[in-house]
mmCIF file of C-alpha atoms in Angstrom:
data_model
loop_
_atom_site.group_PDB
_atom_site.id
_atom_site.type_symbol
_atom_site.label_atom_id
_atom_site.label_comp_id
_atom_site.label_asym_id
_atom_site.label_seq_id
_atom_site.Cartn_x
_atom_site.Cartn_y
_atom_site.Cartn_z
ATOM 1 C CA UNK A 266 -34.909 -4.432 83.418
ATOM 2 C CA UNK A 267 -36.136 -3.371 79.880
ATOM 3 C CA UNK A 268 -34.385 -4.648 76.813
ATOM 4 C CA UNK A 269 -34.867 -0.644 75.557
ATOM 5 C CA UNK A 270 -32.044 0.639 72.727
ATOM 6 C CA UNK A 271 -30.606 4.604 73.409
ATOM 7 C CA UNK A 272 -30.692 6.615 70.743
ATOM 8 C CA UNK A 273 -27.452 8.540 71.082
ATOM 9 C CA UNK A 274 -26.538 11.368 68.590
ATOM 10 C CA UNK A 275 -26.967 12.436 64.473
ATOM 11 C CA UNK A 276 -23.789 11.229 63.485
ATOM 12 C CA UNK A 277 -24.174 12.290 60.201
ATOM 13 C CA UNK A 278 -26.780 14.143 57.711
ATOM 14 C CA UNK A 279 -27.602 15.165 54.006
ATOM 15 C CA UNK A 280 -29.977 16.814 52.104
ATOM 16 C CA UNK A 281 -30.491 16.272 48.091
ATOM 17 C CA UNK A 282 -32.824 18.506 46.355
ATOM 18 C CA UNK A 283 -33.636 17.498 42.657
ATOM 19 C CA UNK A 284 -30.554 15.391 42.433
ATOM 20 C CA UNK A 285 -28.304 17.431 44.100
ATOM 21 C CA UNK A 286 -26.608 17.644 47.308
ATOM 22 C CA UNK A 287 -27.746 20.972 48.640
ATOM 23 C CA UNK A 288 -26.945 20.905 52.555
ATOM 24 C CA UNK A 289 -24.642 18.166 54.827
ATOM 25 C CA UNK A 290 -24.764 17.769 58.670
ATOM 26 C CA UNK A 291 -27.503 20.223 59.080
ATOM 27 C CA UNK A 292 -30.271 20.782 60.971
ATOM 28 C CA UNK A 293 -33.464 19.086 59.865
ATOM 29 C CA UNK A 294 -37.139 19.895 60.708
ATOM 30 C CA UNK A 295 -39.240 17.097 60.198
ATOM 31 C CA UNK A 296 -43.228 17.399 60.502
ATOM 32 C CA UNK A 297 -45.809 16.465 62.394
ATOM 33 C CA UNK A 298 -48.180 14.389 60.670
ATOM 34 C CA UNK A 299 -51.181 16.060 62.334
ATOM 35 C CA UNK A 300 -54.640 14.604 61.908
ATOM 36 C CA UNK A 301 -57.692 16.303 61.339
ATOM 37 C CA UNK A 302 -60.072 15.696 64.446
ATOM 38 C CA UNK A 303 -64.196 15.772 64.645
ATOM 39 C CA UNK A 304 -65.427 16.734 67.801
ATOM 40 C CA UNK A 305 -67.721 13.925 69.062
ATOM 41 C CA UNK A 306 -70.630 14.178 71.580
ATOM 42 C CA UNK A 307 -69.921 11.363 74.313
ATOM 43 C CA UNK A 308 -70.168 12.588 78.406
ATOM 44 C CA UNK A 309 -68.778 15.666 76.902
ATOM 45 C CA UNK A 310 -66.255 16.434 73.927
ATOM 46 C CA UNK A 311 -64.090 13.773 72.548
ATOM 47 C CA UNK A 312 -62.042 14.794 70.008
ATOM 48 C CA UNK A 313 -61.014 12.206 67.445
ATOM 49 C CA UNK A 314 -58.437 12.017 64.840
ATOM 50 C CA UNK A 315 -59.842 11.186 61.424
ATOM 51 C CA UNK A 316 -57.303 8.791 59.824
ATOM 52 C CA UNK A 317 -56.126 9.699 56.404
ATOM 53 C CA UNK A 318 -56.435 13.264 56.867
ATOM 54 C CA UNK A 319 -53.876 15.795 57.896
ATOM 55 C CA UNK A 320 -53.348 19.490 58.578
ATOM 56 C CA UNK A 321 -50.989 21.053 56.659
ATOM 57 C CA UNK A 322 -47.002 20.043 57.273
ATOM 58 C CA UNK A 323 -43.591 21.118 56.436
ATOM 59 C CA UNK A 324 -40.419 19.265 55.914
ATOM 60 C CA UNK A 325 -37.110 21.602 56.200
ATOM 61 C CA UNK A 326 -33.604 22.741 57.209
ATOM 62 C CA UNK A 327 -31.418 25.173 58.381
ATOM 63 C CA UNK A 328 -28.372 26.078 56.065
ATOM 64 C CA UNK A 329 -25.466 28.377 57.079
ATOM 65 C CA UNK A 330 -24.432 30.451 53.938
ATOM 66 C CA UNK A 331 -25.855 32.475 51.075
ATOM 67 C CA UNK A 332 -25.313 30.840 47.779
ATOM 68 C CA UNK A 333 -26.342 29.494 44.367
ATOM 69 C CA UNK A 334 -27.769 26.495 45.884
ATOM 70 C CA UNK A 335 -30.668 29.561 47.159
ATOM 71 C CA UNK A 336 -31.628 30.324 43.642
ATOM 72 C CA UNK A 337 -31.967 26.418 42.664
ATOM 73 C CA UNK A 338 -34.157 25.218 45.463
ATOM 74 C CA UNK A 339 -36.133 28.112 46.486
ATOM 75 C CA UNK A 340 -38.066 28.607 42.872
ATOM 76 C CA UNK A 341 -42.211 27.898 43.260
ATOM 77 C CA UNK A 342 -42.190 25.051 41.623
ATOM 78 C CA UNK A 343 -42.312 21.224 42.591
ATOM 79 C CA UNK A 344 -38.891 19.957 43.954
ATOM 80 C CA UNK A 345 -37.830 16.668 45.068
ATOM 81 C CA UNK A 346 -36.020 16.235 48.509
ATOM 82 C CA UNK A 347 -34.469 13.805 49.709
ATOM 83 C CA UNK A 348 -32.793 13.583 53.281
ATOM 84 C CA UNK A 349 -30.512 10.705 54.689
ATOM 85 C CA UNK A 350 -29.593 10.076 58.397
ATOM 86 C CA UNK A 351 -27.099 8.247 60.348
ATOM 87 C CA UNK A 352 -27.423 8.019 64.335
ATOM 88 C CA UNK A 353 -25.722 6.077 66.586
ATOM 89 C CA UNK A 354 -27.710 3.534 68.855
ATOM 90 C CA UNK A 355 -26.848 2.238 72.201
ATOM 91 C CA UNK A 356 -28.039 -1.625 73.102
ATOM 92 C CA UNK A 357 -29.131 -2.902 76.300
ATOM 93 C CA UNK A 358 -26.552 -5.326 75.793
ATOM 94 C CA UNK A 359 -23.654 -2.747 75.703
ATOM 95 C CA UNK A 360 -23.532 -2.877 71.918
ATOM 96 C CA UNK A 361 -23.156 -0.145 69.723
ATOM 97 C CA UNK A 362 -25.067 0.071 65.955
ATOM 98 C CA UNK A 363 -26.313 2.870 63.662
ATOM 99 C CA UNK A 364 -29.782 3.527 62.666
ATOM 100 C CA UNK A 365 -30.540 4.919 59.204
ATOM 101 C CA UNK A 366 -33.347 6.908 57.849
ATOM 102 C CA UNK A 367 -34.524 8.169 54.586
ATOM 103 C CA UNK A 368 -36.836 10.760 53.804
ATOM 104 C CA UNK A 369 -38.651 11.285 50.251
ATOM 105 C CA UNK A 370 -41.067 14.254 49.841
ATOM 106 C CA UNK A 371 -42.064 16.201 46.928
ATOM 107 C CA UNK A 372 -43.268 19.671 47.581
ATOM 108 C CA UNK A 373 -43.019 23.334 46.826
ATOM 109 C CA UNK A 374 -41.014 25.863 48.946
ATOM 110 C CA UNK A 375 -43.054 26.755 51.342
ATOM 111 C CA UNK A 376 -41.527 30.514 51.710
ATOM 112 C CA UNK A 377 -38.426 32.580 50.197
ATOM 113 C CA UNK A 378 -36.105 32.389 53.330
ATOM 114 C CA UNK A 379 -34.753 36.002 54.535
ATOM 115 C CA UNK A 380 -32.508 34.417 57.283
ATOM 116 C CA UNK A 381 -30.077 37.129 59.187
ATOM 117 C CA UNK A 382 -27.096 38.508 58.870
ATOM 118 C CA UNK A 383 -24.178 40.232 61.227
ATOM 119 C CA UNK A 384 -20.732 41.488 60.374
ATOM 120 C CA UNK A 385 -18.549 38.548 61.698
ATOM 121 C CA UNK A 386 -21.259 35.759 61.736
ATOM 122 C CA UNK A 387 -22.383 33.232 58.989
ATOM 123 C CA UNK A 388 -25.821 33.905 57.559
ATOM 124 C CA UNK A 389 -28.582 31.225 58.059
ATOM 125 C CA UNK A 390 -31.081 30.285 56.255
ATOM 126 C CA UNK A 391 -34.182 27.966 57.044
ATOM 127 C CA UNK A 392 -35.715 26.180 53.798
ATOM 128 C CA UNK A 393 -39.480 25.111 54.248
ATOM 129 C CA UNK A 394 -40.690 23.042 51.793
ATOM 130 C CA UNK A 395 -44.689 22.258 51.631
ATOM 131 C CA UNK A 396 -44.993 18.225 50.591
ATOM 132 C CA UNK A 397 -48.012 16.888 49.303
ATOM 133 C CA UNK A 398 -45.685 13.359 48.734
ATOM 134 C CA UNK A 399 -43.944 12.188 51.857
ATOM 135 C CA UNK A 400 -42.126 8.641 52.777
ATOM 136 C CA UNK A 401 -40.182 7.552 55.664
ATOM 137 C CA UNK A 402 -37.931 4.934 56.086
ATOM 138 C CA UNK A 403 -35.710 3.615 59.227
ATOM 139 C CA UNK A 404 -33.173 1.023 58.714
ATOM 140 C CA UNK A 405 -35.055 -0.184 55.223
ATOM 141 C CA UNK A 406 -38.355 -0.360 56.969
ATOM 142 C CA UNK A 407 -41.424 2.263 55.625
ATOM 143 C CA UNK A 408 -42.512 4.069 58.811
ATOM 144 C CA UNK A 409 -44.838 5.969 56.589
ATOM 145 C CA UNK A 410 -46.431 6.792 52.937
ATOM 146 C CA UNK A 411 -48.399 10.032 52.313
ATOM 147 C CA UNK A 412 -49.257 10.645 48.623
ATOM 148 C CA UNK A 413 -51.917 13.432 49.258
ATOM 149 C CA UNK A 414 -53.075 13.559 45.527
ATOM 150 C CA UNK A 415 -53.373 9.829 44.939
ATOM 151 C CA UNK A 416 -55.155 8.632 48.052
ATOM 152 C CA UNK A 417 -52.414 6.878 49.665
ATOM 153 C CA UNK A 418 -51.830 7.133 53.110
ATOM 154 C CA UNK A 419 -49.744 4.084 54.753
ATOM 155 C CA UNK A 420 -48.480 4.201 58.491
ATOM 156 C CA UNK A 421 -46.469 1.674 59.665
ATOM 157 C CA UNK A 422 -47.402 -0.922 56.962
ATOM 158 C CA UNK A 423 -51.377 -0.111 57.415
ATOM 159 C CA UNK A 424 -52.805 1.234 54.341
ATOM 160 C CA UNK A 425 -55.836 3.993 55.996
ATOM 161 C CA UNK A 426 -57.020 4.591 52.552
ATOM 162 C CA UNK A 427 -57.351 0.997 51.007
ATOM 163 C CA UNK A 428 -61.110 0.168 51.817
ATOM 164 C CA UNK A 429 -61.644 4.348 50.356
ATOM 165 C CA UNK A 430 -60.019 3.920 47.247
ATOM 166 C CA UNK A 431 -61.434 0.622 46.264
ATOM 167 C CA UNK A 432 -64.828 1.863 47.134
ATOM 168 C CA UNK A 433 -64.170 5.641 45.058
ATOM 169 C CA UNK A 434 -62.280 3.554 41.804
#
């Protein structure tokens, strides 16, 4: 029998853009942190992931409503986002904790969100925001560091582009 935790629900959510709260208990698209790969010639096609560099991502969310908070965020310009998360965790040993997580990116909107609207339904919108800075952190920990103008790319505590910048200066 494994000694596994299960992840049970969001509990809780919120999303600060330049300082201010923007969304709460929201829906939150987080990105794949895609690598580049180089096809390789080896009995055939391997394609390998080249560390330290990544297709394009997007961090976003999904607010209901239409309101000032639009105008703020939604300018072409560089924003900082922030997003915290509370979830509740399930032991093998029948105890019951919360995990937390913090997201840091900085990044530009990635679109100007149309979202829908119906007589007698809320309006939604989904923010996209482009980062070219993006940390991750679970309960204190740094799951990852992706600076894509300064070099730095860290995944879980490895540093991919240490030997690269100390050979470049």
């Amino acid at each position: 029998m494994g000694n596994t935790a299960r992840h049970g629900a969001v509990i809780h959510n919120r999303v600060v853009v330049d300082g201010e709260e923007v969304a709460r208990d929201v829906t939150i698209t987080y990105p794949d942190i895609t690598p580049l790969t180089v096809d390789i010639q080896a009995m055939g096609t391997i394609s390998m992931p080249v560390p330290g560099l990544f297709e394009a991502f997007e961090l976003g969310f999904t607010k209901e409503g239409f309101d000032l908070v639009f105008g703020k965020i939604t300018t072409f310009e560089a924003h900082k986002v922030e997003i915290y998360e509370v979830a509740s965790v399930f032991g093998a040993d029948q105890t019951y904790s919360e995990t937390f997580t913090k997201t840091y990116a900085t990044g530009i909107p990635g679109s100007l969100p149309g979202g829908s609207s119906e007589v007698g339904s809320k309006r939604t919108l989904d923010y996209k925001f482009a980062p070219w800075t993006y940390q991750q952190y679970i309960d204190g920990e740094e799951i990852c560091n992706i600076d894509r103008f300064n070099q730095v790319c860290v995944i879980n505590g490895k540093d991919l582009y240490e030997n690269i910048r100390s050979q470049m200066g």
